[in-house]
């Protein structure tokens, strides 16, 4: 079980559910979400998985205007209803971004690199300052586990304008499928027009770096950490399973990117899912494993601090987030 302060434990509906402290877990969901602000007052939250220290570090939020194409098989009215039931604003689609850093022994291992200051959203500029608050200097990052190549996850690897490497000495570990798909000759021309600029940047820059390590499914990518193939959102999208002693944490990245929408409606397909049907199958497989193994889960776009627990709710799910104290 994750180790938290007593105050954090009592405040967290997710942990309460995990301990079986409340039988009406669905009731916890609305209450917990209602307690979670759109933007946190503190941008760092630390907890432990066994002996591994996890730092959840807030990058920022996309206040995305409602868009009928955001969920391919749901209307704006349906998405607003799901947000309201979760106690979230319906004025816009709130998409926060959290990056985690694992401290394993004396090594600092980052999962993804955030969106890069000024490179994704105007309100996503907080990662460097919050890393300092967390006591982590970017020179300490020895490894970066890359879940996929969408801009909000990898633009933080590159300096704005120059494309210089932000972490030139860190080992960058990614699924070989993801790397090869994005860097395939002719890939840019095959992309939808709206994605071509991002695809070109990736194709121009990433192959010039020598610190990539391409791995396959279930490879150990750090002590106690394995990469799990989780395709659909992108062809090589990956999750990471963190294990220390009896404790486990599933780093789900974008498999269940907005739980307020996709927990009660796991078959909804997002516009950013490159293969919607595969993304749905992956989502169900991953969350079913999380529930069966009674583990905590974190996601890049979960309400900060980006972690919680899932339970079954018929053919769907209920999500109980950790609430920052």
Tab-separated table of N, CA and C in Angstrom, residues 1-5 43-58 98-105 107-111 130 134-136 141 145 223-225 240-244 247-253 296-299 304-308 322 324:
chain	number	residue	atom	x	y	z
A	1	UNK	N	0.835	-1.196	0.000
A	1	UNK	CA	0.000	0.000	0.000
A	1	UNK	C	0.866	1.240	0.000
A	2	UNK	N	0.431	2.282	-0.674
A	2	UNK	CA	1.162	3.528	-0.672
A	2	UNK	C	1.199	4.126	0.719
A	3	UNK	N	2.328	4.682	1.092
A	3	UNK	CA	2.506	5.270	2.413
A	3	UNK	C	2.273	6.759	2.313
A	4	UNK	N	1.336	7.299	3.110
A	4	UNK	CA	1.044	8.725	3.101
A	4	UNK	C	0.983	9.233	4.528
A	5	UNK	N	0.941	10.558	4.653
A	5	UNK	CA	0.748	11.141	5.976
A	5	UNK	C	-0.643	10.791	6.473
A	43	UNK	N	2.097	22.462	-5.891
A	43	UNK	CA	2.376	21.763	-7.134
A	43	UNK	C	3.220	20.529	-7.001
A	44	UNK	N	3.451	20.071	-5.754
A	44	UNK	CA	4.255	18.871	-5.514
A	44	UNK	C	3.543	18.005	-4.490
A	45	UNK	N	3.506	16.718	-4.741
A	45	UNK	CA	2.906	15.762	-3.806
A	45	UNK	C	3.776	14.515	-3.795
A	46	UNK	N	4.226	14.123	-2.613
A	46	UNK	CA	5.123	12.967	-2.511
A	46	UNK	C	4.454	11.825	-1.759
A	47	UNK	N	4.707	10.618	-2.238
A	47	UNK	CA	4.234	9.422	-1.549
A	47	UNK	C	5.202	8.294	-1.858
A	48	UNK	N	4.969	7.142	-1.254
A	48	UNK	CA	5.908	6.037	-1.425
A	48	UNK	C	5.193	4.778	-1.908
A	49	UNK	N	5.890	4.051	-2.729
A	49	UNK	CA	5.501	2.695	-3.136
A	49	UNK	C	6.605	1.800	-2.605
A	50	UNK	N	6.344	1.161	-1.475
A	50	UNK	CA	7.415	0.431	-0.807
A	50	UNK	C	8.542	1.385	-0.475
A	51	UNK	N	9.740	1.098	-0.955
A	51	UNK	CA	10.892	1.963	-0.684
A	51	UNK	C	11.109	3.021	-1.760
A	52	UNK	N	10.270	3.025	-2.780
A	52	UNK	CA	10.415	3.977	-3.883
A	52	UNK	C	9.622	5.245	-3.569
A	53	UNK	N	10.298	6.384	-3.624
A	53	UNK	CA	9.615	7.657	-3.419
A	53	UNK	C	9.096	8.182	-4.752
A	54	UNK	N	7.821	8.569	-4.755
A	54	UNK	CA	7.187	9.118	-5.945
A	54	UNK	C	6.924	10.601	-5.716
A	55	UNK	N	7.414	11.431	-6.609
A	55	UNK	CA	7.094	12.862	-6.579
A	55	UNK	C	6.163	13.166	-7.741
A	56	UNK	N	4.930	13.559	-7.422
A	56	UNK	CA	3.993	14.013	-8.447
A	56	UNK	C	4.197	15.514	-8.597
A	57	UNK	N	4.509	15.953	-9.814
A	57	UNK	CA	4.893	17.342	-10.051
A	57	UNK	C	3.956	17.945	-11.096
A	58	UNK	N	3.294	19.001	-10.713
A	58	UNK	CA	2.280	19.625	-11.558
A	58	UNK	C	2.928	20.482	-12.637
A	98	UNK	N	0.354	16.129	-15.065
A	98	UNK	CA	1.251	15.826	-13.959
A	98	UNK	C	2.366	14.921	-14.453
A	99	UNK	N	3.585	15.224	-14.047
A	99	UNK	CA	4.764	14.407	-14.342
A	99	UNK	C	5.223	13.776	-13.044
A	100	UNK	N	5.630	12.512	-13.080
A	100	UNK	CA	6.139	11.897	-11.856
A	100	UNK	C	7.630	11.598	-11.986
A	101	UNK	N	8.292	11.683	-10.846
A	101	UNK	CA	9.700	11.310	-10.738
A	101	UNK	C	9.817	10.239	-9.665
A	102	UNK	N	10.444	9.128	-10.007
A	102	UNK	CA	10.657	8.026	-9.075
A	102	UNK	C	12.074	8.126	-8.526
A	103	UNK	N	12.201	8.097	-7.223
A	103	UNK	CA	13.526	8.035	-6.609
A	103	UNK	C	13.758	6.601	-6.159
A	104	UNK	N	14.618	5.908	-6.882
A	104	UNK	CA	14.911	4.503	-6.619
A	104	UNK	C	16.377	4.425	-6.207
A	105	UNK	N	16.613	4.166	-4.935
A	105	UNK	CA	17.975	4.254	-4.417
A	105	UNK	C	18.438	5.686	-4.515
A	107	UNK	N	18.928	7.102	-7.531
A	107	UNK	CA	18.632	7.496	-8.903
A	107	UNK	C	17.267	8.196	-8.992
A	108	UNK	N	17.206	9.229	-9.831
A	108	UNK	CA	15.953	9.915	-10.115
A	108	UNK	C	15.514	9.561	-11.534
A	109	UNK	N	14.328	8.971	-11.649
A	109	UNK	CA	13.814	8.478	-12.925
A	109	UNK	C	12.494	9.182	-13.208
A	110	UNK	N	12.467	9.927	-14.288
A	110	UNK	CA	11.276	10.693	-14.654
A	110	UNK	C	10.443	9.901	-15.649
A	111	UNK	N	9.125	10.008	-15.520
A	111	UNK	CA	8.221	9.425	-16.507
A	111	UNK	C	7.684	10.565	-17.365
A	130	UNK	N	8.255	23.740	-10.068
A	130	UNK	CA	7.795	22.730	-9.118
A	130	UNK	C	8.836	21.633	-8.900
A	134	UNK	N	10.291	20.501	-5.321
A	134	UNK	CA	10.410	19.091	-4.941
A	134	UNK	C	11.832	18.711	-4.564
A	135	UNK	N	12.772	19.629	-4.770
A	135	UNK	CA	14.168	19.345	-4.444
A	135	UNK	C	14.862	18.518	-5.503
A	136	UNK	N	14.384	18.617	-6.751
A	136	UNK	CA	14.955	17.825	-7.839
A	136	UNK	C	15.524	18.771	-8.897
A	141	UNK	N	18.340	13.904	-13.089
A	141	UNK	CA	17.534	12.917	-13.799
A	141	UNK	C	18.460	12.022	-14.620
A	145	UNK	N	11.636	7.700	-18.736
A	145	UNK	CA	10.792	6.677	-19.353
A	145	UNK	C	9.728	7.401	-20.167
A	223	UNK	N	15.160	-0.476	-11.824
A	223	UNK	CA	14.938	-1.467	-10.769
A	223	UNK	C	13.499	-1.416	-10.243
A	224	UNK	N	12.777	-2.515	-10.427
A	224	UNK	CA	11.394	-2.585	-9.960
A	224	UNK	C	10.383	-1.965	-10.905
A	225	UNK	N	10.790	-1.566	-12.102
A	225	UNK	CA	9.881	-0.910	-13.045
A	225	UNK	C	9.903	-1.655	-14.376
A	240	UNK	N	3.711	1.883	-17.232
A	240	UNK	CA	4.858	1.397	-16.461
A	240	UNK	C	4.357	0.852	-15.131
A	241	UNK	N	4.776	-0.355	-14.795
A	241	UNK	CA	4.388	-0.989	-13.542
A	241	UNK	C	5.543	-0.861	-12.559
A	242	UNK	N	5.274	-0.180	-11.450
A	242	UNK	CA	6.277	0.051	-10.410
A	242	UNK	C	5.997	-0.897	-9.256
A	243	UNK	N	7.003	-1.666	-8.859
A	243	UNK	CA	6.845	-2.652	-7.792
A	243	UNK	C	7.974	-2.512	-6.784
A	244	UNK	N	7.605	-2.472	-5.510
A	244	UNK	CA	8.598	-2.468	-4.439
A	244	UNK	C	8.026	-3.241	-3.265
A	247	UNK	N	4.126	-3.688	-2.649
A	247	UNK	CA	3.401	-2.534	-3.157
A	247	UNK	C	3.567	-2.389	-4.662
A	248	UNK	N	2.497	-1.914	-5.306
A	248	UNK	CA	2.530	-1.700	-6.753
A	248	UNK	C	1.835	-0.384	-7.106
A	249	UNK	N	2.316	0.240	-8.156
A	249	UNK	CA	1.700	1.428	-8.723
A	249	UNK	C	1.692	1.278	-10.232
A	250	UNK	N	0.532	1.435	-10.849
A	250	UNK	CA	0.438	1.428	-12.293
A	250	UNK	C	0.502	2.867	-12.794
A	251	UNK	N	1.523	3.168	-13.562
A	251	UNK	CA	1.654	4.482	-14.186
A	251	UNK	C	0.983	4.365	-15.556
A	252	UNK	N	-0.270	4.802	-15.632
A	252	UNK	CA	-1.104	4.488	-16.798
A	252	UNK	C	-0.948	5.481	-17.943
A	253	UNK	N	-0.331	6.622	-17.666
A	253	UNK	CA	-0.095	7.644	-18.685
A	253	UNK	C	-1.403	8.071	-19.346
A	296	UNK	N	-2.708	0.900	-6.647
A	296	UNK	CA	-2.948	2.288	-6.967
A	296	UNK	C	-2.559	2.538	-8.421
A	297	UNK	N	-3.090	3.648	-8.966
A	297	UNK	CA	-2.813	3.984	-10.354
A	297	UNK	C	-2.655	5.489	-10.449
A	298	UNK	N	-1.751	5.920	-11.297
A	298	UNK	CA	-1.644	7.343	-11.584
A	298	UNK	C	-1.723	7.553	-13.084
A	299	UNK	N	-2.142	8.743	-13.470
A	299	UNK	CA	-2.280	9.070	-14.883
A	299	UNK	C	-1.875	10.501	-15.130
A	304	UNK	N	-4.871	16.526	-10.168
A	304	UNK	CA	-3.666	16.517	-9.343
A	304	UNK	C	-4.013	16.139	-7.900
A	305	UNK	N	-3.212	15.269	-7.254
A	305	UNK	CA	-1.874	14.821	-7.614
A	305	UNK	C	-1.782	13.631	-8.565
A	306	UNK	N	-2.867	13.347	-9.249
A	306	UNK	CA	-2.792	12.424	-10.372
A	306	UNK	C	-2.817	10.953	-10.048
A	307	UNK	N	-3.343	10.586	-8.879
A	307	UNK	CA	-3.373	9.168	-8.515
A	307	UNK	C	-4.680	8.829	-7.815
A	308	UNK	N	-4.956	7.531	-7.702
A	308	UNK	CA	-6.177	7.097	-7.054
A	308	UNK	C	-6.381	5.610	-7.230
A	322	UNK	N	-6.933	10.466	-5.175
A	322	UNK	CA	-6.268	11.009	-4.008
A	322	UNK	C	-6.511	12.506	-3.995
A	324	UNK	N	-5.304	16.070	-2.494
A	324	UNK	CA	-4.147	16.690	-1.861
A	324	UNK	C	-4.563	17.401	-0.581
